[in-house]
Short mmCIF file of C-alpha atoms in Angstrom, two decimals:
data_model
loop_
_atom_site.label_atom_id
_atom_site.label_comp_id
_atom_site.label_asym_id
_atom_site.label_seq_id
_atom_site.Cartn_x
_atom_site.Cartn_y
_atom_site.Cartn_z
CA THR A 29 104.84 104.19 105.72
CA VAL A 30 102.06 104.40 103.15
CA ILE A 31 102.81 104.74 99.45
CA LEU A 32 99.87 105.65 97.20
CA ASP A 33 100.21 105.86 93.47
CA ALA A 34 96.54 106.45 92.98
CA CYS A 35 94.42 109.49 92.49
CA PHE A 36 91.88 110.18 95.21
CA SER A 37 91.27 113.70 93.99
CA GLY A 38 88.15 113.07 91.97
CA GLY A 39 90.04 112.04 88.87
CA ALA A 40 91.01 108.67 87.45
CA ARG A 41 94.15 107.82 85.55
CA ASN A 42 94.20 110.11 82.51
CA LYS A 43 90.45 110.68 82.72
CA GLU A 44 88.20 112.62 85.05
CA LEU A 45 86.19 110.46 87.42
CA VAL A 46 83.19 112.64 86.68
CA ALA A 47 83.37 111.42 83.06
CA GLU A 48 83.92 107.87 84.25
CA LYS A 49 81.25 107.54 86.95
CA GLY A 50 79.23 110.73 86.91
CA VAL A 51 80.47 111.85 90.36
CA LYS A 52 83.15 114.19 91.64
CA VAL A 53 84.96 113.38 94.87
CA LYS A 54 86.47 116.16 96.98
CA PRO A 55 89.40 114.77 98.99
CA ARG A 56 89.69 115.55 102.70
CA ASP A 57 93.01 116.99 103.71
CA THR A 58 93.72 115.03 106.88
CA GLU A 59 96.95 114.60 108.79
CA PRO A 60 98.40 111.11 109.31
CA ASP A 61 98.54 109.77 112.88
CA GLY A 62 101.33 108.36 115.03
CA ASN A 63 104.58 107.55 113.22
CA MET A 64 102.95 107.55 109.80
CA VAL A 65 104.42 109.06 106.64
CA VAL A 66 102.33 109.09 103.46
CA PHE A 67 103.89 109.33 100.01
CA ALA A 68 101.18 110.30 97.50
CA SER A 69 101.58 110.44 93.74
CA SER A 70 99.62 113.65 93.22
CA SER A 71 98.10 116.52 95.13
CA GLY A 72 94.90 118.52 95.27
CA ASP A 73 92.75 117.97 92.22
CA GLU A 74 95.52 116.51 90.05
CA ALA A 75 95.26 113.15 88.35
CA SER A 76 97.99 110.53 88.74
CA GLY A 77 99.24 109.64 85.29
CA VAL A 78 100.47 106.42 83.76
CA PHE A 79 104.00 106.20 82.38
CA ARG A 80 102.89 103.97 79.51
CA GLU A 81 106.39 103.30 78.15
CA LYS A 82 107.43 101.95 81.56
CA GLN A 83 104.09 100.23 82.38
CA HIS A 84 103.76 101.89 85.80
CA GLY A 85 102.38 105.03 87.33
CA TYR A 86 104.98 107.82 87.23
CA MET A 87 105.56 107.75 90.97
CA THR A 88 105.84 103.96 91.11
CA TYR A 89 108.36 103.94 88.26
CA TYR A 90 110.66 106.50 89.88
CA LEU A 91 110.26 105.01 93.36
CA LEU A 92 111.27 101.54 92.13
CA LYS A 93 114.08 102.95 89.97
CA LYS A 94 115.67 104.81 92.90
CA ILE A 95 115.32 101.86 95.28
CA GLN A 96 116.92 99.59 92.68
CA GLU A 97 119.79 102.02 91.95
CA THR A 98 120.59 102.52 95.64
CA LYS A 99 119.68 99.00 96.78
CA GLY A 100 117.39 100.73 99.26
CA ASP A 101 120.21 102.60 100.98
CA LEU A 102 118.68 106.08 101.00
CA SER A 103 116.70 108.32 103.27
CA TYR A 104 113.00 109.11 102.99
CA GLY A 105 113.96 112.71 102.23
CA GLN A 106 116.26 111.69 99.39
CA LEU A 107 113.58 109.41 97.97
CA ALA A 108 110.89 112.11 98.23
CA GLU A 109 113.10 114.67 96.48
CA TYR A 110 114.01 112.25 93.67
CA ILE A 111 110.40 111.24 93.09
CA SER A 112 109.16 114.82 93.14
CA GLN A 113 111.77 116.16 90.71
CA ASN A 114 111.42 113.33 88.23
CA VAL A 115 107.64 112.99 88.25
CA LYS A 116 107.13 116.75 87.85
CA LYS A 117 109.69 116.84 85.01
CA GLU A 118 108.40 113.78 83.15
CA THR A 119 104.73 114.77 83.38
CA ALA A 120 105.53 118.34 82.28
CA LEU A 121 107.15 116.91 79.15
CA LYS A 122 103.79 115.25 78.46
CA GLY A 123 101.91 118.52 79.04
CA LYS A 124 100.48 117.45 82.39
CA ILE A 125 100.87 118.58 85.98
CA GLN A 126 101.48 115.99 88.68
CA THR A 127 102.98 116.99 91.99
CA PRO A 128 103.89 114.16 94.37
CA GLN A 129 103.43 114.91 98.07
CA VAL A 130 104.82 113.58 101.33
CA LYS A 131 102.70 114.01 104.45
CA PRO A 132 104.27 113.05 107.77
CA SER A 133 102.29 113.08 110.97
CA SER A 134 103.09 115.99 113.28
CA HIS A 135 104.62 113.43 115.66
CA VAL A 136 107.44 112.66 113.18
CA ALA A 137 107.55 115.93 111.20
CA ALA A 138 111.06 116.80 112.38
CA ALA A 139 112.55 113.34 111.90
CA TRP A 140 110.95 111.52 108.95
CA SER A 141 113.24 112.82 106.20
CA ALA A 142 116.33 111.28 107.85
CA TRP A 143 114.73 107.82 108.22
CA LYS A 144 116.40 105.20 106.10
CA PHE A 145 114.30 103.34 103.57
CA ARG A 146 116.14 100.10 104.17
#
């Protein structure tokens, strides 16, 4: 399991990387291998925002909140749905678009959502 609350889409937190470093990075859309599942905080060319009031990235905040509330007793699918709904809602309220993604390898595509986090 890989959890990334970072933007590898060519942007930096709340600022385009092109403005920051003078370069634009185009992400490669590759599939994870083996039993890997990747939770990513944003998709495509979106930037991953900072939830300043909570002092975390949006995805990290909601991931930690749900794990704390459930004491880790939840499935990957439940966690993914919770993160997606809340991050999209909270960033929309701030006038931004951030769409968390989950990418399982093809080897575990049918099973990953039922895996238990704890």
